[in-house]
């Protein structure tokens, strides 16, 4: 840990010690959580309601885990209070006197009992032990990516990357470059920088959405009561429409409902035609990738937005969340790089174009997207039911 970070958490402990000395007769609760976490919201509401069950004043010290120093402080609390290794990634984490609570043992009765039996002396003893720890536990602070979360995000990016909306645009780009007489090396460069442009644009849009949704959610509890049910309905509807699209394309040979409009398709083709003849192909391809991203986001955003909401609920608005976004966008650009390499080595995209624009291939992708939206629907529904205390 850096000297600056070390100094920060020492300052935090000093403030806590000062507050403890000036809160005689009060029950102090140290609360580590994430602003966008439903369990944290529920635990905070529980503590608010339990305040009326005790005679003393209750002081809630909140530490948001979106800040690195609070992550480190949480680990020190966990070590002193004897929180098991398997529970270190759980939140909220609540400390009352000599007692520690995680989602596995947090109940209204147990928290109330701890508040009734609260001892300021025991809390100050724990704070002194935490202050004496120094640097010896900071090595346990690392990127604790849940495997399931990472696989869901990476898988969502891959599925979105083979979405006909995104795939057909790249095939059109490569085909048009062949048409205007570009060589294989130029096509390779064009494909790579097209992918870089898309990656940069989607990462920027994702970061903006991540920050906006996380900020609004953190300052408004009413937003949480509206947003998650709306996302459950949205993802459920997309799951149903994706399955309907699969049926229409597979068995009725009809067009999909969820796709780019003819106007947006025309716009992407115009952007590609305009830039494909530029002398500096890598700059033109980079710009094309960025511009096309904003146009096709109307289609690919169907997957991106639920993924961002899932990321926020899994890790909050943190550095880890940004890592998830990078993983998603890497997954999204893998098919683009793959098509570029195939085009480079085969010098023809005709077969790929025929396959990806065929009804059968598109139908299978729609079924895959339906499965993905179903996963998101189950997650959003679970969050919604917890928000309204139905489970």
Tab-separated table of C-alpha atoms in Angstrom:
chain	number	residue	atom	x	y	z
A	1	UNK	CA	0.000	0.000	0.000
A	2	UNK	CA	1.277	3.507	-0.813
A	3	UNK	CA	2.198	5.981	1.915
A	4	UNK	CA	-0.670	8.219	0.780
A	5	UNK	CA	-3.256	5.443	1.085
A	6	UNK	CA	-1.754	4.362	4.423
A	7	UNK	CA	-2.082	7.927	5.672
A	8	UNK	CA	-5.686	8.128	4.521
A	9	UNK	CA	-6.930	5.136	6.466
A	10	UNK	CA	-4.927	6.245	9.527
A	11	UNK	CA	-6.767	9.564	9.269
A	12	UNK	CA	-10.073	7.701	9.003
A	13	UNK	CA	-9.269	5.705	12.146
A	14	UNK	CA	-8.246	8.894	13.944
A	15	UNK	CA	-11.596	10.472	13.072
A	16	UNK	CA	-13.437	7.357	14.243
A	17	UNK	CA	-11.540	7.393	17.535
A	18	UNK	CA	-12.343	11.089	17.991
A	19	UNK	CA	-16.014	10.507	17.233
A	20	UNK	CA	-16.094	7.587	19.661
A	21	UNK	CA	-14.753	9.798	22.406
A	22	UNK	CA	-17.430	12.391	21.675
A	23	UNK	CA	-20.330	9.972	21.281
A	24	UNK	CA	-20.559	8.738	24.855
A	25	UNK	CA	-23.921	7.046	25.353
A	26	UNK	CA	-24.415	6.552	21.616
A	27	UNK	CA	-24.381	3.252	19.733
A	28	UNK	CA	-21.877	3.540	16.897
A	29	UNK	CA	-22.295	1.269	13.893
A	30	UNK	CA	-19.633	1.011	11.175
A	31	UNK	CA	-21.268	0.138	7.866
A	32	UNK	CA	-19.308	-0.920	4.754
A	33	UNK	CA	-21.373	-1.125	1.576
A	34	UNK	CA	-21.988	-0.104	-2.008
A	35	UNK	CA	-24.463	2.635	-2.911
A	36	UNK	CA	-26.054	0.534	-5.650
A	37	UNK	CA	-26.350	-2.702	-3.631
A	38	UNK	CA	-29.894	-3.826	-2.786
A	39	UNK	CA	-28.769	-5.799	0.279
A	40	UNK	CA	-27.012	-2.664	1.570
A	41	UNK	CA	-30.179	-0.634	1.094
A	42	UNK	CA	-32.232	-3.248	2.950
A	43	UNK	CA	-29.703	-3.475	5.813
A	44	UNK	CA	-29.629	0.304	6.173
A	45	UNK	CA	-33.435	0.450	6.312
A	46	UNK	CA	-33.396	-2.331	8.928
A	47	UNK	CA	-30.967	-0.371	11.113
A	48	UNK	CA	-33.112	2.758	10.720
A	49	UNK	CA	-36.163	0.850	11.966
A	50	UNK	CA	-34.243	-0.729	14.878
A	51	UNK	CA	-33.203	2.708	16.156
A	52	UNK	CA	-36.617	2.998	17.777
A	53	UNK	CA	-36.091	-0.253	19.711
A	54	UNK	CA	-33.170	1.066	21.794
A	55	UNK	CA	-32.920	3.965	24.226
A	56	UNK	CA	-29.539	5.339	23.160
A	57	UNK	CA	-28.844	7.400	20.067
A	58	UNK	CA	-27.632	5.364	17.068
A	59	UNK	CA	-24.798	6.766	14.913
A	60	UNK	CA	-24.257	5.094	11.531
A	61	UNK	CA	-20.755	5.545	10.066
A	62	UNK	CA	-21.032	4.691	6.372
A	63	UNK	CA	-18.003	3.675	4.291
A	64	UNK	CA	-18.619	3.313	0.557
A	65	UNK	CA	-16.529	0.543	-1.005
A	66	UNK	CA	-16.235	2.500	-4.255
A	67	UNK	CA	-13.246	4.182	-2.543
A	68	UNK	CA	-10.011	2.175	-2.385
A	69	UNK	CA	-9.113	3.294	1.154
A	70	UNK	CA	-12.447	1.983	2.425
A	71	UNK	CA	-11.754	-1.376	0.786
A	72	UNK	CA	-8.487	-1.558	2.710
A	73	UNK	CA	-10.124	-0.426	5.941
A	74	UNK	CA	-12.817	-3.086	5.527
A	75	UNK	CA	-10.156	-5.809	5.321
A	76	UNK	CA	-8.565	-4.567	8.535
A	77	UNK	CA	-11.925	-4.566	10.296
A	78	UNK	CA	-12.567	-8.070	8.968
A	79	UNK	CA	-9.245	-9.375	10.303
A	80	UNK	CA	-9.705	-7.909	13.780
A	81	UNK	CA	-13.344	-9.021	14.020
A	82	UNK	CA	-12.566	-12.525	12.728
A	83	UNK	CA	-14.598	-12.436	9.504
A	84	UNK	CA	-13.873	-15.588	7.502
A	85	UNK	CA	-11.991	-15.481	4.185
A	86	UNK	CA	-15.050	-16.782	2.327
A	87	UNK	CA	-17.103	-13.753	3.436
A	88	UNK	CA	-14.620	-11.006	2.525
A	89	UNK	CA	-16.334	-10.258	-0.796
A	90	UNK	CA	-19.795	-9.993	0.752
A	91	UNK	CA	-21.493	-6.703	1.501
A	92	UNK	CA	-22.819	-4.994	3.439
A	93	UNK	CA	-20.391	-5.658	6.295
A	94	UNK	CA	-21.580	-4.216	9.619
A	95	UNK	CA	-19.642	-3.814	12.875
A	96	UNK	CA	-21.371	-3.086	16.202
A	97	UNK	CA	-19.286	-3.077	19.369
A	98	UNK	CA	-17.547	-6.466	19.415
A	99	UNK	CA	-19.847	-8.035	16.785
A	100	UNK	CA	-19.473	-8.354	13.012
A	101	UNK	CA	-22.287	-8.986	10.545
A	102	UNK	CA	-22.276	-10.064	6.899
A	103	UNK	CA	-25.282	-11.025	4.734
A	104	UNK	CA	-24.886	-14.601	6.032
A	105	UNK	CA	-25.661	-13.737	9.658
A	106	UNK	CA	-27.513	-10.413	9.496
A	107	UNK	CA	-31.018	-10.680	10.944
A	108	UNK	CA	-33.126	-8.044	12.724
A	109	UNK	CA	-33.006	-10.026	15.980
A	110	UNK	CA	-29.216	-10.502	15.975
A	111	UNK	CA	-28.530	-6.864	15.087
A	112	UNK	CA	-30.982	-5.633	17.734
A	113	UNK	CA	-29.367	-7.874	20.365
A	114	UNK	CA	-25.947	-6.477	19.467
A	115	UNK	CA	-27.271	-2.909	19.729
A	116	UNK	CA	-28.801	-3.611	23.148
A	117	UNK	CA	-25.551	-5.173	24.428
A	118	UNK	CA	-23.347	-2.508	22.818
A	119	UNK	CA	-20.177	-1.522	24.688
A	120	UNK	CA	-18.216	1.590	23.730
A	121	UNK	CA	-15.128	0.198	25.479
A	122	UNK	CA	-15.215	-2.944	23.331
A	123	UNK	CA	-15.489	-0.841	20.181
A	124	UNK	CA	-12.520	1.331	21.151
A	125	UNK	CA	-10.472	-1.799	21.868
A	126	UNK	CA	-11.234	-3.068	18.356
A	127	UNK	CA	-10.294	0.307	16.835
A	128	UNK	CA	-6.922	0.233	18.589
A	129	UNK	CA	-6.285	-3.280	17.246
A	130	UNK	CA	-7.185	-2.113	13.730
A	131	UNK	CA	-4.856	0.884	14.002
A	132	UNK	CA	-2.020	-1.390	15.145
A	133	UNK	CA	-2.325	-3.713	12.139
A	134	UNK	CA	-0.263	-1.599	9.744
A	135	UNK	CA	0.438	-3.072	6.324
A	136	UNK	CA	0.268	-6.787	7.047
A	137	UNK	CA	-3.154	-7.533	5.580
A	138	UNK	CA	-3.216	-5.283	2.522
A	139	UNK	CA	-1.919	-8.093	0.299
A	140	UNK	CA	-5.391	-9.623	0.620
A	141	UNK	CA	-6.831	-6.665	-1.230
A	142	UNK	CA	-6.978	-7.778	-4.876
A	143	UNK	CA	-9.367	-7.975	-7.798
A	144	UNK	CA	-11.948	-10.395	-6.430
A	145	UNK	CA	-13.861	-11.048	-9.645
A	146	UNK	CA	-16.672	-13.492	-9.115
A	147	UNK	CA	-16.244	-16.142	-11.841
A	148	UNK	CA	-19.937	-16.192	-12.597
A	149	UNK	CA	-20.083	-12.404	-13.007
A	150	UNK	CA	-17.068	-12.348	-15.311
A	151	UNK	CA	-18.418	-15.188	-17.449
A	152	UNK	CA	-21.830	-13.504	-17.747
A	153	UNK	CA	-20.287	-10.180	-18.817
A	154	UNK	CA	-17.754	-11.730	-21.208
A	155	UNK	CA	-20.425	-14.029	-22.648
A	156	UNK	CA	-22.791	-11.098	-23.128
A	157	UNK	CA	-20.087	-9.242	-25.063
A	158	UNK	CA	-19.402	-12.238	-27.317
A	159	UNK	CA	-23.097	-12.798	-28.029
A	160	UNK	CA	-23.594	-9.095	-28.725
A	161	UNK	CA	-20.543	-9.205	-31.018
A	162	UNK	CA	-22.147	-11.853	-33.251
A	163	UNK	CA	-25.405	-9.950	-33.246
A	164	UNK	CA	-26.335	-9.498	-36.938
A	165	UNK	CA	-26.573	-5.752	-36.293
A	166	UNK	CA	-22.837	-5.581	-35.577
A	167	UNK	CA	-21.577	-8.439	-37.735
A	168	UNK	CA	-23.165	-7.463	-41.029
A	169	UNK	CA	-21.748	-3.938	-40.721
A	170	UNK	CA	-18.188	-5.325	-40.554
A	171	UNK	CA	-18.780	-7.681	-43.478
A	172	UNK	CA	-20.077	-4.747	-45.502
A	173	UNK	CA	-16.942	-2.762	-44.587
A	174	UNK	CA	-14.550	-5.543	-45.674
A	175	UNK	CA	-16.532	-6.267	-48.847
A	176	UNK	CA	-16.584	-2.606	-49.789
A	177	UNK	CA	-12.835	-2.292	-49.217
A	178	UNK	CA	-12.324	-5.175	-51.648
A	179	UNK	CA	-14.688	-3.473	-54.068
A	180	UNK	CA	-12.716	-0.197	-54.094
A	181	UNK	CA	-9.460	-2.070	-54.659
A	182	UNK	CA	-7.830	-2.124	-51.248
A	183	UNK	CA	-5.045	-4.691	-50.738
A	184	UNK	CA	-5.027	-7.430	-48.111
A	185	UNK	CA	-2.673	-5.547	-45.776
A	186	UNK	CA	-4.848	-2.448	-45.951
A	187	UNK	CA	-7.933	-4.556	-45.201
A	188	UNK	CA	-6.187	-6.061	-42.164
A	189	UNK	CA	-5.272	-2.589	-40.906
A	190	UNK	CA	-8.793	-1.331	-41.623
A	191	UNK	CA	-10.428	-4.201	-39.723
A	192	UNK	CA	-8.172	-3.817	-36.683
A	193	UNK	CA	-8.658	-0.057	-36.410
A	194	UNK	CA	-12.381	-0.449	-37.075
A	195	UNK	CA	-12.431	-2.791	-34.033
A	196	UNK	CA	-10.369	-0.307	-31.986
A	197	UNK	CA	-12.832	2.470	-32.872
A	198	UNK	CA	-15.800	0.362	-31.834
A	199	UNK	CA	-14.049	-0.741	-28.617
A	200	UNK	CA	-13.200	2.856	-27.669
A	201	UNK	CA	-16.678	4.184	-28.468
A	202	UNK	CA	-18.509	1.408	-26.629
A	203	UNK	CA	-16.209	1.656	-23.611
A	204	UNK	CA	-16.799	5.417	-23.476
A	205	UNK	CA	-20.570	4.987	-23.765
A	206	UNK	CA	-20.530	2.203	-21.186
A	207	UNK	CA	-18.467	4.241	-18.728
A	208	UNK	CA	-20.868	7.159	-19.123
A	209	UNK	CA	-23.912	4.947	-18.581
A	210	UNK	CA	-22.234	3.214	-15.643
A	211	UNK	CA	-21.526	6.520	-13.940
A	212	UNK	CA	-24.950	8.015	-14.717
A	213	UNK	CA	-26.992	5.025	-13.550
A	214	UNK	CA	-24.784	4.504	-10.492
A	215	UNK	CA	-24.959	8.189	-9.499
A	216	UNK	CA	-28.715	8.542	-9.872
A	217	UNK	CA	-29.266	5.251	-8.055
A	218	UNK	CA	-26.982	6.249	-5.172
A	219	UNK	CA	-28.793	9.542	-4.493
A	220	UNK	CA	-32.345	8.323	-4.987
A	221	UNK	CA	-33.890	5.328	-3.234
A	222	UNK	CA	-37.097	5.949	-5.189
A	223	UNK	CA	-35.071	5.431	-8.382
A	224	UNK	CA	-34.193	1.923	-7.188
A	225	UNK	CA	-37.864	1.129	-6.585
A	226	UNK	CA	-38.700	2.123	-10.170
A	227	UNK	CA	-35.568	1.257	-12.146
A	228	UNK	CA	-35.117	-2.425	-11.295
A	229	UNK	CA	-38.760	-3.403	-11.933
A	230	UNK	CA	-38.521	-1.494	-15.239
A	231	UNK	CA	-35.330	-3.382	-16.152
A	232	UNK	CA	-37.010	-6.692	-15.262
A	233	UNK	CA	-39.878	-5.855	-17.624
A	234	UNK	CA	-37.453	-4.621	-20.311
A	235	UNK	CA	-35.226	-7.715	-20.252
A	236	UNK	CA	-38.238	-10.027	-20.010
A	237	UNK	CA	-39.752	-8.366	-23.080
A	238	UNK	CA	-36.463	-8.658	-24.988
A	239	UNK	CA	-36.253	-12.354	-24.065
A	240	UNK	CA	-39.762	-12.969	-25.400
A	241	UNK	CA	-39.164	-10.932	-28.579
A	242	UNK	CA	-35.874	-12.752	-29.234
A	243	UNK	CA	-37.646	-16.119	-29.025
A	244	UNK	CA	-40.425	-14.760	-31.259
A	245	UNK	CA	-37.749	-13.610	-33.737
A	246	UNK	CA	-36.219	-17.090	-33.656
A	247	UNK	CA	-39.613	-18.635	-34.463
A	248	UNK	CA	-40.366	-16.084	-37.215
A	249	UNK	CA	-36.976	-16.547	-38.900
A	250	UNK	CA	-36.592	-20.289	-38.368
A	251	UNK	CA	-40.075	-21.490	-39.199
A	252	UNK	CA	-41.808	-18.610	-41.016
A	253	UNK	CA	-38.850	-17.177	-42.976
A	254	UNK	CA	-39.801	-13.657	-41.862
A	255	UNK	CA	-37.721	-10.656	-40.820
A	256	UNK	CA	-36.739	-10.098	-37.188
A	257	UNK	CA	-38.550	-7.597	-35.000
A	258	UNK	CA	-35.374	-6.615	-33.108
A	259	UNK	CA	-33.023	-5.236	-35.753
A	260	UNK	CA	-31.678	-1.996	-37.181
A	261	UNK	CA	-34.248	0.019	-39.069
A	262	UNK	CA	-33.695	0.453	-42.842
A	263	UNK	CA	-32.805	4.095	-42.180
A	264	UNK	CA	-30.062	3.223	-39.682
A	265	UNK	CA	-28.704	0.493	-41.979
A	266	UNK	CA	-28.492	3.033	-44.786
A	267	UNK	CA	-26.721	5.499	-42.486
A	268	UNK	CA	-24.009	2.964	-41.510
A	269	UNK	CA	-23.406	2.104	-45.171
A	270	UNK	CA	-23.084	5.800	-46.042
A	271	UNK	CA	-20.477	6.282	-43.295
A	272	UNK	CA	-18.458	3.311	-44.570
A	273	UNK	CA	-18.642	4.404	-48.232
A	274	UNK	CA	-17.538	7.910	-47.316
A	275	UNK	CA	-14.457	6.795	-45.356
A	276	UNK	CA	-13.404	3.686	-47.318
A	277	UNK	CA	-11.772	5.744	-50.080
A	278	UNK	CA	-9.674	7.864	-47.705
A	279	UNK	CA	-5.918	7.852	-48.282
A	280	UNK	CA	-5.041	7.210	-44.627
A	281	UNK	CA	-6.989	3.988	-44.152
A	282	UNK	CA	-6.260	3.473	-40.433
A	283	UNK	CA	-7.575	6.907	-39.461
A	284	UNK	CA	-10.622	6.479	-41.682
A	285	UNK	CA	-11.335	3.021	-40.213
A	286	UNK	CA	-10.945	4.278	-36.652
A	287	UNK	CA	-13.369	7.140	-37.288
A	288	UNK	CA	-15.755	4.784	-39.104
A	289	UNK	CA	-15.767	2.385	-36.143
A	290	UNK	CA	-16.590	5.208	-33.732
A	291	UNK	CA	-19.359	6.672	-35.905
A	292	UNK	CA	-20.904	3.301	-36.717
A	293	UNK	CA	-20.920	2.428	-32.985
A	294	UNK	CA	-23.229	5.315	-32.187
A	295	UNK	CA	-25.591	4.378	-35.015
A	296	UNK	CA	-25.776	0.640	-34.301
A	297	UNK	CA	-26.031	1.224	-30.537
A	298	UNK	CA	-29.789	1.441	-31.086
A	299	UNK	CA	-29.624	-2.291	-31.773
A	300	UNK	CA	-26.655	-3.599	-29.772
A	301	UNK	CA	-27.608	-1.456	-26.767
A	302	UNK	CA	-30.368	-3.987	-26.074
A	303	UNK	CA	-27.675	-6.206	-24.545
A	304	UNK	CA	-25.307	-3.496	-23.307
A	305	UNK	CA	-27.704	-1.681	-20.948
A	306	UNK	CA	-28.828	-4.803	-19.006
A	307	UNK	CA	-25.162	-5.824	-18.783
A	308	UNK	CA	-24.249	-2.457	-17.255
A	309	UNK	CA	-27.066	-2.754	-14.705
A	310	UNK	CA	-25.849	-6.260	-13.847
A	311	UNK	CA	-22.296	-4.931	-13.402
A	312	UNK	CA	-23.488	-2.165	-11.068
A	313	UNK	CA	-25.398	-4.621	-8.894
A	314	UNK	CA	-22.456	-7.051	-8.820
A	315	UNK	CA	-19.680	-4.620	-7.952
A	316	UNK	CA	-20.992	-1.071	-7.678
A	317	UNK	CA	-19.394	1.831	-9.535
A	318	UNK	CA	-15.774	0.830	-8.857
A	319	UNK	CA	-12.538	0.029	-10.649
A	320	UNK	CA	-13.740	-3.564	-10.783
A	321	UNK	CA	-16.865	-2.429	-12.641
A	322	UNK	CA	-14.642	-0.733	-15.235
A	323	UNK	CA	-12.759	-4.026	-15.556
A	324	UNK	CA	-16.051	-5.765	-16.306
A	325	UNK	CA	-16.800	-3.163	-18.988
A	326	UNK	CA	-13.404	-3.787	-20.583
A	327	UNK	CA	-14.111	-7.546	-20.528
A	328	UNK	CA	-17.500	-6.994	-22.183
A	329	UNK	CA	-16.042	-4.853	-24.948
A	330	UNK	CA	-13.161	-7.251	-25.536
A	331	UNK	CA	-15.749	-9.983	-26.001
A	332	UNK	CA	-17.708	-7.694	-28.321
A	333	UNK	CA	-14.696	-7.020	-30.577
A	334	UNK	CA	-13.422	-10.635	-30.759
A	335	UNK	CA	-15.821	-11.553	-33.631
A	336	UNK	CA	-14.794	-8.384	-35.487
A	337	UNK	CA	-11.105	-9.315	-35.271
A	338	UNK	CA	-11.952	-12.904	-36.261
A	339	UNK	CA	-13.789	-11.802	-39.417
A	340	UNK	CA	-10.924	-9.449	-40.288
A	341	UNK	CA	-8.391	-12.288	-40.046
A	342	UNK	CA	-10.599	-14.630	-42.084
A	343	UNK	CA	-10.958	-11.957	-44.756
A	344	UNK	CA	-7.198	-11.351	-44.726
A	345	UNK	CA	-6.284	-15.007	-45.215
A	346	UNK	CA	-9.140	-16.016	-47.529
A	347	UNK	CA	-9.316	-12.819	-49.594
A	348	UNK	CA	-13.086	-13.278	-49.817
A	349	UNK	CA	-15.978	-12.634	-47.456
A	350	UNK	CA	-18.680	-14.018	-49.718
A	351	UNK	CA	-19.239	-17.267	-47.805
A	352	UNK	CA	-19.180	-15.514	-44.441
A	353	UNK	CA	-21.588	-12.912	-45.721
A	354	UNK	CA	-23.925	-15.573	-47.071
A	355	UNK	CA	-23.821	-17.467	-43.767
A	356	UNK	CA	-24.273	-14.456	-41.463
A	357	UNK	CA	-27.067	-12.969	-43.562
A	358	UNK	CA	-28.841	-16.305	-43.890
A	359	UNK	CA	-32.094	-16.681	-41.994
A	360	UNK	CA	-30.967	-19.904	-40.293
A	361	UNK	CA	-27.777	-18.408	-38.819
A	362	UNK	CA	-29.571	-15.264	-37.667
A	363	UNK	CA	-32.306	-17.400	-36.080
A	364	UNK	CA	-29.745	-19.344	-34.019
A	365	UNK	CA	-28.169	-16.094	-32.829
A	366	UNK	CA	-31.616	-14.812	-31.834
A	367	UNK	CA	-32.193	-17.948	-29.758
A	368	UNK	CA	-28.832	-17.421	-28.058
A	369	UNK	CA	-29.742	-13.807	-27.310
A	370	UNK	CA	-33.082	-14.970	-25.944
A	371	UNK	CA	-31.242	-17.205	-23.472
A	372	UNK	CA	-28.983	-14.301	-22.451
A	373	UNK	CA	-31.935	-11.950	-21.917
A	374	UNK	CA	-33.624	-14.663	-19.842
A	375	UNK	CA	-30.574	-14.779	-17.543
A	376	UNK	CA	-30.724	-10.992	-17.142
A	377	UNK	CA	-34.494	-11.151	-16.554
A	378	UNK	CA	-34.057	-13.666	-13.714
A	379	UNK	CA	-31.352	-11.469	-12.137
A	380	UNK	CA	-33.429	-8.263	-12.409
A	381	UNK	CA	-36.552	-10.039	-11.139
A	382	UNK	CA	-34.624	-11.349	-8.136
A	383	UNK	CA	-33.374	-7.830	-7.335
A	384	UNK	CA	-36.904	-6.436	-7.723
A	385	UNK	CA	-38.421	-9.019	-5.373
A	386	UNK	CA	-35.709	-8.294	-2.788
A	387	UNK	CA	-36.304	-4.546	-3.134
A	388	UNK	CA	-39.963	-4.996	-2.209
A	389	UNK	CA	-39.091	-7.602	0.492
A	390	UNK	CA	-41.036	-10.324	-1.319
A	391	UNK	CA	-38.242	-12.911	-0.919
